[in-house]
Short mmCIF file of C-alpha atoms and ligand atoms in Angstrom, two decimals:
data_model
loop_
_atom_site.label_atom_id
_atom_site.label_comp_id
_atom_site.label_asym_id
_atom_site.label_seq_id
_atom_site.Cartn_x
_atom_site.Cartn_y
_atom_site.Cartn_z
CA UNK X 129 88.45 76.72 123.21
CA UNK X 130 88.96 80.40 124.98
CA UNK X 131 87.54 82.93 123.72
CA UNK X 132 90.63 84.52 122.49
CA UNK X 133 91.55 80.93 120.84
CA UNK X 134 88.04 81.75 119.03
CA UNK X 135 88.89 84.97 117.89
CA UNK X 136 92.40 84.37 116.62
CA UNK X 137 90.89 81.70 114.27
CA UNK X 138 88.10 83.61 112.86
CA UNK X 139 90.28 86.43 111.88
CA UNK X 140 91.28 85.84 108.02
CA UNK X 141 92.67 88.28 105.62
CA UNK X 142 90.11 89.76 103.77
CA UNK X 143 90.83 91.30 100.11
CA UNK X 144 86.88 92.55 99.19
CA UNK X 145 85.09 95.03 101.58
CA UNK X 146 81.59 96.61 101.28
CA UNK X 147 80.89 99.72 100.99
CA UNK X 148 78.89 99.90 103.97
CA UNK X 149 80.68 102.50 106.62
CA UNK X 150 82.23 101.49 109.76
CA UNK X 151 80.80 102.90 112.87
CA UNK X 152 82.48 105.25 114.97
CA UNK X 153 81.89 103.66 117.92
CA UNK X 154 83.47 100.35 116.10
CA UNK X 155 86.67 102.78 114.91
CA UNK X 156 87.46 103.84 118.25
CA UNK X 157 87.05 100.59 119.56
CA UNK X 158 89.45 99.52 117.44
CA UNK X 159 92.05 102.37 117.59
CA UNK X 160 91.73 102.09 121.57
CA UNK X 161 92.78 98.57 120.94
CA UNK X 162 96.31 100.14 119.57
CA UNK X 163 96.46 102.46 122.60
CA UNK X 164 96.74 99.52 125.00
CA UNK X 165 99.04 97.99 122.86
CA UNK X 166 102.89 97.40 125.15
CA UNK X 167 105.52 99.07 123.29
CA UNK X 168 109.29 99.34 124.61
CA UNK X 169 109.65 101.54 127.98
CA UNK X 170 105.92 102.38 127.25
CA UNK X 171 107.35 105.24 124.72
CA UNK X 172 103.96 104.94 122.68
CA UNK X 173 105.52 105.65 119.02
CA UNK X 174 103.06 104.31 117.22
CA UNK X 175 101.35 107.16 114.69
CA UNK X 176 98.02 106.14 112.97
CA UNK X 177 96.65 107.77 110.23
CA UNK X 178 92.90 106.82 109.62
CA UNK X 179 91.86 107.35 106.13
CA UNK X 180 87.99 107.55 105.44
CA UNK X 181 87.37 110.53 102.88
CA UNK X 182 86.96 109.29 99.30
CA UNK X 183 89.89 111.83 98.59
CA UNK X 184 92.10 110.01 100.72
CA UNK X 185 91.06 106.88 99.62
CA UNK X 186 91.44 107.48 96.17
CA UNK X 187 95.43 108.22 97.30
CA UNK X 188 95.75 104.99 98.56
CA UNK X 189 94.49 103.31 94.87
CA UNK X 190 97.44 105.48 94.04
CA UNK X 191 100.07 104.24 95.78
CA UNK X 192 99.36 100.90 96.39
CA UNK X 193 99.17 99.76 92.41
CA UNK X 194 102.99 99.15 94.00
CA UNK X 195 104.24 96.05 91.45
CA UNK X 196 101.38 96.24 89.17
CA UNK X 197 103.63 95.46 86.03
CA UNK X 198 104.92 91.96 88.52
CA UNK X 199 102.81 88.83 89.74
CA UNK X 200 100.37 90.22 91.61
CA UNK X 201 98.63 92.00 88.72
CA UNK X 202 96.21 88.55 88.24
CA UNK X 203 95.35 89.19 92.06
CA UNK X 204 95.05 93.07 91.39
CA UNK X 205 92.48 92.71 88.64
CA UNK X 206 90.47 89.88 90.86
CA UNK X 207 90.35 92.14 93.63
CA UNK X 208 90.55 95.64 92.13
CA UNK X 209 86.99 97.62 93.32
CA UNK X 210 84.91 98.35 89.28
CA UNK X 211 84.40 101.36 88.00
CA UNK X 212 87.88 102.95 89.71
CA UNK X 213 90.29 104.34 87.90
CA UNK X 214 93.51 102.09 88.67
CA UNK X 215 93.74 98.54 88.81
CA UNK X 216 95.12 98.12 92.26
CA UNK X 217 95.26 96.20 95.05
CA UNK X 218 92.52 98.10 97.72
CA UNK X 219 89.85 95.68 98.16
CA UNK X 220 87.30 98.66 98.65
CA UNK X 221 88.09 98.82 101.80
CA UNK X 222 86.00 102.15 103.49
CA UNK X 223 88.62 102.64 106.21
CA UNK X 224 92.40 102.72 105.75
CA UNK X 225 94.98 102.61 108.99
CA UNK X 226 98.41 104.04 107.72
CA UNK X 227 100.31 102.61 111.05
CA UNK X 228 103.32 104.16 111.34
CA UNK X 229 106.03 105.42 113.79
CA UNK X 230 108.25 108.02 115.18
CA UNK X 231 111.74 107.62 114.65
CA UNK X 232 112.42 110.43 117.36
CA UNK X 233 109.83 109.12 119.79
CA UNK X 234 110.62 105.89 120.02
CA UNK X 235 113.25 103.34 122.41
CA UNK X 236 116.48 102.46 120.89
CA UNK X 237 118.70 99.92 122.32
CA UNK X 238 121.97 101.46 123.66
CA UNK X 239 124.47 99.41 122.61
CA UNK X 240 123.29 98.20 119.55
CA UNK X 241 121.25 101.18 118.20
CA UNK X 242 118.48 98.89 117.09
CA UNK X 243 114.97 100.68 116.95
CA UNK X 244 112.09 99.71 118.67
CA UNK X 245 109.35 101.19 116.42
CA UNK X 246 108.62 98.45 113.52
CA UNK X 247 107.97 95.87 116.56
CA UNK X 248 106.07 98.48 118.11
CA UNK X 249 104.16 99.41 115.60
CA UNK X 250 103.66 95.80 114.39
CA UNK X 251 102.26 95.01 117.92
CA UNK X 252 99.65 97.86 117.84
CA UNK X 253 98.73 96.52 113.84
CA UNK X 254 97.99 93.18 115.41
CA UNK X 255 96.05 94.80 118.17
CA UNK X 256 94.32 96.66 115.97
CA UNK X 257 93.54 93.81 113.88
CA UNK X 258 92.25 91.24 116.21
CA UNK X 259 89.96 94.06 117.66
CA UNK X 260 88.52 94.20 114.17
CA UNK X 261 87.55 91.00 114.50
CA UNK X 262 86.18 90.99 117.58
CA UNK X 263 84.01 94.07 116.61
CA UNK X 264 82.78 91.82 113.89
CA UNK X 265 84.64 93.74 111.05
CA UNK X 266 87.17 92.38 108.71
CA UNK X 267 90.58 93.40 107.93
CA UNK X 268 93.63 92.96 105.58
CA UNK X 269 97.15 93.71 106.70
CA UNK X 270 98.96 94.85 103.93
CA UNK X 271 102.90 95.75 103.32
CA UNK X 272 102.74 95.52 99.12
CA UNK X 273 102.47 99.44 98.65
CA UNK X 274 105.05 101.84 97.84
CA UNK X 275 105.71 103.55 100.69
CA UNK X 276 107.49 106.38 98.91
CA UNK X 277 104.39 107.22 97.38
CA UNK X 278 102.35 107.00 100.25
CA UNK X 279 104.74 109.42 102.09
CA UNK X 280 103.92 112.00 99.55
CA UNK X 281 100.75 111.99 98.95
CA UNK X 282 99.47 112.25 102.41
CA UNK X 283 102.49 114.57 103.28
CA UNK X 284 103.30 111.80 105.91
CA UNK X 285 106.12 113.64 108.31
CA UNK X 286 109.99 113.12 108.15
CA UNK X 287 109.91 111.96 111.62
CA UNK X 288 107.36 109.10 110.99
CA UNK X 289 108.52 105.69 109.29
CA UNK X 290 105.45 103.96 107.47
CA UNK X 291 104.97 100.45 108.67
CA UNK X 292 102.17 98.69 107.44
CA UNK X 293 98.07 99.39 106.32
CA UNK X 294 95.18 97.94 107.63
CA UNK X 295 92.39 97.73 105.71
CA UNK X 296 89.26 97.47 107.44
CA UNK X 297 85.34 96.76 107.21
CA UNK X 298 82.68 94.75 106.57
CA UNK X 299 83.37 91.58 103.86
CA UNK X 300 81.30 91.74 101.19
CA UNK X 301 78.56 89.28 100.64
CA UNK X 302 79.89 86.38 99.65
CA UNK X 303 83.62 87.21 100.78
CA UNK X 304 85.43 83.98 101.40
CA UNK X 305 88.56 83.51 102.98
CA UNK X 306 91.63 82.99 99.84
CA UNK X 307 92.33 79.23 99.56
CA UNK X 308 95.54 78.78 101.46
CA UNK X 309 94.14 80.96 104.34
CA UNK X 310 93.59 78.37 107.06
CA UNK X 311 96.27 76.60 106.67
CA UNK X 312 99.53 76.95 109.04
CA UNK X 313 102.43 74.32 109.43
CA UNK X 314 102.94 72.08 112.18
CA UNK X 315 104.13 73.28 114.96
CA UNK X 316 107.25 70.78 114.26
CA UNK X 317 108.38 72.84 111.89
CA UNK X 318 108.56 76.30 113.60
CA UNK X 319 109.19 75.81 117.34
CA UNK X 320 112.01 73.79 118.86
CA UNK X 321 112.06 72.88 122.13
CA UNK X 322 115.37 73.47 123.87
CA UNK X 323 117.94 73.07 121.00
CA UNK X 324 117.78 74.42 117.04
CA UNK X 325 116.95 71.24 114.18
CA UNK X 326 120.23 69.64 113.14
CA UNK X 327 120.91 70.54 109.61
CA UNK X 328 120.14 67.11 107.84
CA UNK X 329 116.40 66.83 109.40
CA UNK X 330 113.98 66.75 106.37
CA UNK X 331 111.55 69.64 106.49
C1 FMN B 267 103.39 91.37 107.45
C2 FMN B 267 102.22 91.01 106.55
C3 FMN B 267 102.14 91.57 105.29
C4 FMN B 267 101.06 91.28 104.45
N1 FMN B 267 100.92 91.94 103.26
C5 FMN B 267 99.85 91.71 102.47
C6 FMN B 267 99.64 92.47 101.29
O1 FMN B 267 100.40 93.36 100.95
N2 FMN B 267 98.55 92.20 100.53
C7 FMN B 267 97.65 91.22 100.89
O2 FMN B 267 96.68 91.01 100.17
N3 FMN B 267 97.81 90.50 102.02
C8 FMN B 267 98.88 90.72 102.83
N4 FMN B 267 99.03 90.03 104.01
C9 FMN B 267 98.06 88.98 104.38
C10 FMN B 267 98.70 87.57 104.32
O3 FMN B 267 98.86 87.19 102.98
C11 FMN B 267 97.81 86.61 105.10
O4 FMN B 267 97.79 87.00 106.46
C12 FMN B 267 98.29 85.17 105.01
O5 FMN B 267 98.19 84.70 103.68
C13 FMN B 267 97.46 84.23 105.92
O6 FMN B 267 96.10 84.32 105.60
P1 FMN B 267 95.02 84.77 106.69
O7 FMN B 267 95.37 86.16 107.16
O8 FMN B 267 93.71 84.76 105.95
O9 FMN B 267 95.07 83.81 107.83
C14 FMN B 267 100.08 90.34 104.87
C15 FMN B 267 100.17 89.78 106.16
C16 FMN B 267 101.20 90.14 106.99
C17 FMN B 267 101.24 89.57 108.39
#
């Protein structure tokens, strides 16, 4: 197994963090992992914000209690950090990556008008991400959060869309991986060689 290969299938989502810090040089490590990220004609949208004061943090418990009143509030009181003052879905995690783009800043296709950013900044999340692993933190990619919210409260600029969060540090003791985590379908059932499945095949 590569190395890579290795690192891909260590990575798992984790949803409860310690409150141990992150180390800067672990940080940079990983935000230098979204700088060498490819993005179309190398136009570099992506915007990060990196959210580490407990004021900031507590913003975040704001706006991503996002569907609260839906499904997910079983998995927001399981995961919600005690003694906080929402029930939310943060994990406690120390550092917060608001990943982002710039609508101005980035490639759009000529024809078509089709933006570049949310692949763009999707490739720099994973980036990101699989860095975190390989500096031996964990990480959870999340997209449930009001966005809306999140604009205002960190008076996030016109110009930038918000993508996606990435939660990251070290799993608490005794952090396990959810249940369904390491499981992914066959590879029957997502990649077809040369022509698309013909409607009556049973999935
Ligand atoms: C685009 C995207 C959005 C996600 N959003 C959330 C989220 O809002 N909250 C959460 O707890 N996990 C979220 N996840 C984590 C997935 O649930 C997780 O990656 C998936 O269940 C596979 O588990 P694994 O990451 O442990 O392999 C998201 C993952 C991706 C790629």
């Amino acid at each position: 197994m590569s190395d890579f290969t290795d690192l891909m299938r260590r990575r798992h989502t984790v949803r409860s963090f310690d409150q141990r810090p992150v180390e800067d040089e672990k940080l940079l490590a990983v935000l230098e992992a979204a700088r060498w990220a490819p993005t179309a004609v190398n136009a570099q949208p992506q915007r990060i914000l990196v959210l580490r004061e407990p004021d900031s943090l507590d913003k975040v418990r704001e706006f991503c209690t996002y569907g609260r009143e839906g499904s997910n509030v079983s998995l927001a009181k399981d995961f919600d950090l005690p003694g906080t003052k929402h029930i939310s879905l943060y994990y406690g995690a120390p550092v917060v990556l608001v990943v982002c783009y710039d609508r101005t800043a980035c490639w759009s296709h000529p024809e078509s008008g089709e933006t570049s950013g949310p692949i763009d900044a999707t490739i720099v999340a994973t980036h990101m991400m699989l860095e975190a692993t390989a500096q031996g933190l964990g990480s959870a990619w999340i997209s449930y959060f009001d966005k809306d919210k999140a604009r205002a409260l960190l008076d996030i600029p016109a110009d930038w869309e918000v993508c996606s969060m990435l939660y990251l540090g070290y799993p608490s003791a005794g952090e396990r991986p959810a249940h369904a985590s390491g499981t992914r379908c066959p590879l029957a059932d997502t990649c077809f060689f040369d022509r698309v499945p013909t409607t009556d095949r049973v999935v």
